[in-house]
Coordinates of C-alpha atoms in Angstrom, one line a residue:
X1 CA -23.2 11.3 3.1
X2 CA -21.6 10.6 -0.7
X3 CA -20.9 7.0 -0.7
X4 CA -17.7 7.8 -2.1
X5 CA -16.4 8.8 1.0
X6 CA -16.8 5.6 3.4
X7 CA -13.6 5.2 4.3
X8 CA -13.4 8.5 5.6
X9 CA -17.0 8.6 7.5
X10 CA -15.9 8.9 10.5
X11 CA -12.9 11.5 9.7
X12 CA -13.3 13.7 7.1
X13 CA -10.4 14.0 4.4
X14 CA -8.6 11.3 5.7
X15 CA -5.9 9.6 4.3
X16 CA -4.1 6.4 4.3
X17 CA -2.2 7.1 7.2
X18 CA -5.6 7.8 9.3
X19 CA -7.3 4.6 7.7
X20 CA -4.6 2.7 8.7
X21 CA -4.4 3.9 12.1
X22 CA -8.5 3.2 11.7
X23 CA -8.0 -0.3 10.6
X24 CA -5.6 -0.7 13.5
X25 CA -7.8 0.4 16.3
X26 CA -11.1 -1.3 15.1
X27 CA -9.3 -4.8 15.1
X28 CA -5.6 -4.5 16.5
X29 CA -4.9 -8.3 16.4
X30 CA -6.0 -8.9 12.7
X31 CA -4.5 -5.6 11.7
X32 CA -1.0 -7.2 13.3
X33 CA -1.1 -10.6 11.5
X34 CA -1.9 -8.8 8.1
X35 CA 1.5 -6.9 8.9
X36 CA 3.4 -10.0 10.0
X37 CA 2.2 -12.0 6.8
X38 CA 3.3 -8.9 4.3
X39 CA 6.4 -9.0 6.5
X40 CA 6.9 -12.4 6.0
X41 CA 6.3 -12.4 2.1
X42 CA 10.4 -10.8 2.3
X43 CA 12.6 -13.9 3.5
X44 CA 10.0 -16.1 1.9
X45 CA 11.1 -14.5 -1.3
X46 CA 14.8 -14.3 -0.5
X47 CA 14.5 -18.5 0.0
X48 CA 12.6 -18.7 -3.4
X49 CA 15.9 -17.0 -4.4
X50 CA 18.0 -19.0 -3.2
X51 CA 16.7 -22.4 -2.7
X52 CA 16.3 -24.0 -6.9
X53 CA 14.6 -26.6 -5.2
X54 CA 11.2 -27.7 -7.0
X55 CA 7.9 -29.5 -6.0
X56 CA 4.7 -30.1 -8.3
X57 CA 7.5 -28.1 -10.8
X58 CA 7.4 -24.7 -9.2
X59 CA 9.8 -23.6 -7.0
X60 CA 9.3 -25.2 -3.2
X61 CA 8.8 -21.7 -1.7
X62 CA 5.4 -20.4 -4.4
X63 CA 3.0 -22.0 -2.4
X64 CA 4.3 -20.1 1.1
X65 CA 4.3 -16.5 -1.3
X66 CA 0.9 -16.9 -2.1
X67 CA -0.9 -18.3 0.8
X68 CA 1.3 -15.4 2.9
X69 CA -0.2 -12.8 0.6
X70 CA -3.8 -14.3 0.3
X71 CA -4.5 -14.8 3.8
X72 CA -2.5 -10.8 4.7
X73 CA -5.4 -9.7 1.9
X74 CA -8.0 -11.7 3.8
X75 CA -7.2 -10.3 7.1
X76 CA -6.5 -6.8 6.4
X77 CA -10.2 -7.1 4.5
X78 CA -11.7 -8.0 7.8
X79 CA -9.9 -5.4 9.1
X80 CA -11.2 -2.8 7.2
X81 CA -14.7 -3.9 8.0
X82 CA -14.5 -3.9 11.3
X83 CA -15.1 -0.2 11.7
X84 CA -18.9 -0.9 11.1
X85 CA -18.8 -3.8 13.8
X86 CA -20.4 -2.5 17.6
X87 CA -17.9 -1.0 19.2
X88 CA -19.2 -2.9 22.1
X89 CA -18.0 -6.3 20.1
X90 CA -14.3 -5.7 21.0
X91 CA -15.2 -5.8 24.9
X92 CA -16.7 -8.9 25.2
X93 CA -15.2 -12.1 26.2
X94 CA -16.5 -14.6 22.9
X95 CA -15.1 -12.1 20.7
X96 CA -11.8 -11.9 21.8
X97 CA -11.4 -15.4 22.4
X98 CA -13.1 -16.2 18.5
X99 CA -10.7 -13.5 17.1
X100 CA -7.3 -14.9 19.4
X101 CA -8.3 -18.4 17.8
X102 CA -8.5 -17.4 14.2
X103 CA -5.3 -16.1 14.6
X104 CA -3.7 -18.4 15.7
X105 CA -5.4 -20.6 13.3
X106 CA -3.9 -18.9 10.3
X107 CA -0.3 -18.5 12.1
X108 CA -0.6 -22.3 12.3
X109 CA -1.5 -23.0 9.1
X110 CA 1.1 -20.9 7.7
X111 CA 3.8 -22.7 9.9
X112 CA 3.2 -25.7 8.7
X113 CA 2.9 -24.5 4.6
X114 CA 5.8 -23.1 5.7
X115 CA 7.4 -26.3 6.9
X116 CA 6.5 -28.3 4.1
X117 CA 8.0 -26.3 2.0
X118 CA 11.2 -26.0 4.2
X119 CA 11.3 -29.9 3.6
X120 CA 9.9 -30.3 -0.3
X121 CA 6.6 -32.3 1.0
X122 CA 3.3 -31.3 0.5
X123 CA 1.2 -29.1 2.6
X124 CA -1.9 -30.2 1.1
X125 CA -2.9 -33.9 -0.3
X126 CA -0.1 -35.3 1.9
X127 CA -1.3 -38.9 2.2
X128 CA 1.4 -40.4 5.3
X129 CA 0.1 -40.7 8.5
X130 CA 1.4 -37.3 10.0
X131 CA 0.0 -35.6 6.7
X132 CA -3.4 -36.9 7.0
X133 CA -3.6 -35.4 10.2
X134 CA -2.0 -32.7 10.0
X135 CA -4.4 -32.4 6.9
X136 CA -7.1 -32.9 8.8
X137 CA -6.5 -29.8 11.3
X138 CA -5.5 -27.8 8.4
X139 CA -9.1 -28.5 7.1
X140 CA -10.8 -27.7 10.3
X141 CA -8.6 -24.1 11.2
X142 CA -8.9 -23.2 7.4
X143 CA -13.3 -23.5 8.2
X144 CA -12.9 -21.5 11.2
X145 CA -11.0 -18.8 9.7
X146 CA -13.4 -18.5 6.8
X147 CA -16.0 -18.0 9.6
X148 CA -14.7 -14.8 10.2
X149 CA -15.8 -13.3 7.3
X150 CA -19.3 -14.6 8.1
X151 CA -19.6 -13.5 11.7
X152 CA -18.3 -10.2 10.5
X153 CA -21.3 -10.2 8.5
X154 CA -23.6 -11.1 11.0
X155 CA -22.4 -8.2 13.3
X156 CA -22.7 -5.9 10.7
X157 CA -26.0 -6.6 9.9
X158 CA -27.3 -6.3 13.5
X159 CA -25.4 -2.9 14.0
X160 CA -27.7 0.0 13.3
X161 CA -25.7 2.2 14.4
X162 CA -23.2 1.9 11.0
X163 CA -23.6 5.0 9.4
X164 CA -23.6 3.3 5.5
X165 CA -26.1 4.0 3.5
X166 CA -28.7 0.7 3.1
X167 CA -27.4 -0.3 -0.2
X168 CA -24.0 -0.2 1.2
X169 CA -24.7 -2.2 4.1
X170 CA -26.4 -4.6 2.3
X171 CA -23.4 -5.1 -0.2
X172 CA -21.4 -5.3 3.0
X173 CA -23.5 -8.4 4.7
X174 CA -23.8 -10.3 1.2
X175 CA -20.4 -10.1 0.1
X176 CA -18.9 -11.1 3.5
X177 CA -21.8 -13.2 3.8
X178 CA -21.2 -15.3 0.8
X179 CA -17.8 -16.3 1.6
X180 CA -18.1 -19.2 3.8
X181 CA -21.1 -21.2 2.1
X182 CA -19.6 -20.8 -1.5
X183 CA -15.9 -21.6 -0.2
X184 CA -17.2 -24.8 2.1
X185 CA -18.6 -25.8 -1.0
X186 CA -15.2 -25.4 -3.2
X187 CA -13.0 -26.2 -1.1
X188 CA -14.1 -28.8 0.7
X189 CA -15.1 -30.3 -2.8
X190 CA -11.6 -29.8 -3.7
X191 CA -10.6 -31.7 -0.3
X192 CA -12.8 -34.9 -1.0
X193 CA -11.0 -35.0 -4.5
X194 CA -8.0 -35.2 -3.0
X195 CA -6.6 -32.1 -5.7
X196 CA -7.4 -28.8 -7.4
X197 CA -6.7 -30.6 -11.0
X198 CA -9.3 -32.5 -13.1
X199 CA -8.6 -33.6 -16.6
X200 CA -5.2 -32.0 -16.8
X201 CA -1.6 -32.8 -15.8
X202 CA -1.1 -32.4 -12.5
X203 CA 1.6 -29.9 -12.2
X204 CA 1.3 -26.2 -11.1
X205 CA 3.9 -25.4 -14.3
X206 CA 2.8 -23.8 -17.4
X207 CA -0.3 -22.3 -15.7
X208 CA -1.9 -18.7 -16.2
X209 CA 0.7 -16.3 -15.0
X210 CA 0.8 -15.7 -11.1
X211 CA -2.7 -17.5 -10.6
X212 CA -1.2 -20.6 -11.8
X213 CA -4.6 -22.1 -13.0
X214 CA -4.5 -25.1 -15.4
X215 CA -4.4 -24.3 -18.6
X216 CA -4.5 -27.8 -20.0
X217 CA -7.7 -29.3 -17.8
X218 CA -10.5 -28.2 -15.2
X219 CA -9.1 -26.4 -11.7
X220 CA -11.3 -26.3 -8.8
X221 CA -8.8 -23.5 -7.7
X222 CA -10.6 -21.0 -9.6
X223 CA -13.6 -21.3 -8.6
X224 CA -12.8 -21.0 -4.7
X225 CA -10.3 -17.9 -5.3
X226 CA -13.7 -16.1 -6.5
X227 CA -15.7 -17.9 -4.1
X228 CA -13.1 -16.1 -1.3
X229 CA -13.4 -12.5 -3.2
X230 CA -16.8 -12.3 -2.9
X231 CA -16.2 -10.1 0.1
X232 CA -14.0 -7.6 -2.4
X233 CA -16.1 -7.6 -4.9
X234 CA -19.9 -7.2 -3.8
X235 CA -18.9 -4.3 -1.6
X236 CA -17.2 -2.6 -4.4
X237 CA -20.6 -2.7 -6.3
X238 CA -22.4 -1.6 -3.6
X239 CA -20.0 1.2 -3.4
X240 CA -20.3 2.4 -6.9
X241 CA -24.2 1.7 -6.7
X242 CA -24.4 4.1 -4.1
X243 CA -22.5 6.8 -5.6
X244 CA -24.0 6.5 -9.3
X245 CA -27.6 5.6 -8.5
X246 CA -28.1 6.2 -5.1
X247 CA -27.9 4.7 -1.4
X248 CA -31.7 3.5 -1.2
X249 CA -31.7 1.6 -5.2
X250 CA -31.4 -2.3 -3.8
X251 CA -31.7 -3.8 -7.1
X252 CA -28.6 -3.5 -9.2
X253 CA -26.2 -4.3 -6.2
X254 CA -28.5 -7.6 -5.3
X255 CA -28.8 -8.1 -8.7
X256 CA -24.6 -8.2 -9.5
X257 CA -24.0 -10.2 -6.3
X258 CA -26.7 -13.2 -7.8
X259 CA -24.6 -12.5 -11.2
X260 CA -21.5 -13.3 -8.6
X261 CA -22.9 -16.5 -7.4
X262 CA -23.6 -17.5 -10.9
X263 CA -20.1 -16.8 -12.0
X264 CA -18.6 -18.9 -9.0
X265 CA -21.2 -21.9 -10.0
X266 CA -20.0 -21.4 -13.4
X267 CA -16.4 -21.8 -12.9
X268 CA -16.9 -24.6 -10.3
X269 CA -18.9 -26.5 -13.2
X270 CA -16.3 -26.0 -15.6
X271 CA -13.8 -27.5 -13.8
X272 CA -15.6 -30.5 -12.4
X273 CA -15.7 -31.0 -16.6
X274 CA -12.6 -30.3 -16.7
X275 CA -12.0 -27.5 -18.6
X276 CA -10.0 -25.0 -18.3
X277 CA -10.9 -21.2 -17.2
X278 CA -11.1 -19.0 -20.1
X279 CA -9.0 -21.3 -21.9
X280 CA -8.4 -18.4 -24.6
X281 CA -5.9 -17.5 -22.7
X282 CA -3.3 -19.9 -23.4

């Protein structure tokens, strides 16, 4: 089976409307949150349209856009991999009460980012009493939801039954694998330090077009937003590993997700020394 045909394995010639519908059946709940946050992106543009209102100076309502569209990408992701879980997985009684609470782990989360917004206070870093708590649950749901990625790699691993070629699965586990340990150690760096910014002005203005990384100091941002990819970009290696040099030739996909790991340690270095991400970008 050509490893350029994966997402139509199971249904020859298929198109988006049948991988949707694929996506849709393999993990209906995720599938329906990854909706509802695209959805969701459309009044939270209209208030970033209306509301001139600024925090950290950037409009009040950035921070909901992106985390809306990061965490749709995230879950739709998932989504997309769960084809390749059992299909027994779905029936039992720990999966659906894991997958009901990492929903509404992320519906929470976005409520409140949400709410924050709604009142000009920060989400994140938001040193009252009721911040620091709320903080503090943000930091726990935000742990379980990266999980995901990681028991989705687990069950992937243990299902023989996949139909990918081993180079493919492989690129699968590691790149869905490699999500929770590198972002617990990002992020929850970036949550001791009480901030993303090191060295630079602490403002989200003036930094690299619709990333917003700091262009004048270190970011820790940087380094967790490829920590969180890795589950895009391993598998995308994998996928072109199989179809150029075959489905059994281990080497160059394992090689390019260790090349990965050393390009998240890199940026996370960088900014811990404060400077900036390819800085020749202005």
């Amino acid at each position: 089976m050509s490893a350029l045909a994966i997402s139509s394995a199971r249904q020859p010639g298929a198109g988006l409307r049948d991988l949707l519908a694929q996506m849709r059946e393999s993990e209906p709940r995720f599938f329906a949150l990854g909706l509802l946050l695209l959805i969701a992106m459309v009044p939270t543009a209209f208030a970033m349209s209306i509301d001139q209102r600024i925090f950290l100076d950037v409009n009040v309502w950035d921070k909901p856009l992106k985390f809306e569209f990061a965490l749709a990408i995230y879950i739709l992701t998932l989504t997309f991999f769960a084809r390749w879980l059992a299909p027994e997985l779905a029936g039992r009684r720990w999966y659906r009460v894991y997958s009901g609470t990492v929903v509404a782990a992320i519906v929470a989360e976005m409520v409140w980012i949400a709410g924050a917004a709604g009142m000009a206070i920060p989400s994140h870093f938001n040193e009252t009493p009721l911040g620091v708590v709320i903080y503090g649950f943000m930091g726990a749901s935000a742990v379980l939801l990266t999980s995901a990625s990681a028991v989705y790699a687990v069950q992937i691993a243990r299902n023989s039954q996949t139909g990918l070629s081993p180079v493919l699965r492989e690129s699968f586990v590691l790149g869905l694998g490699l999500v929770l340990p590198l972002t617990l150690i990002t992020a929850g760096t970036m949550s001791s330090m009480g901030g993303h910014w090191i060295g630079g002005s602490p403002s989200d203005a003036g930094g690299l077009a619709l990333l917003g990384w700091a262009r004048d100091g270190g970011d820790l941002r940087v380094a967790h937003f490829f920590a969180t990819h890795s589950l895009h970009v391993i598998p995308v290696v994998g996928l072109l590993s199989a179809g150029l040099l075959g489905g059994d030739r281990m080497g160059p996909m394992r090689l390019s997700a260790a090349l990965y790991v050393l390009l998240v340690t890199y940026a996370f270095v960088q900014a811990l020394s404060g400077h900036p991400f390819l800085p020749m970008l202005g």
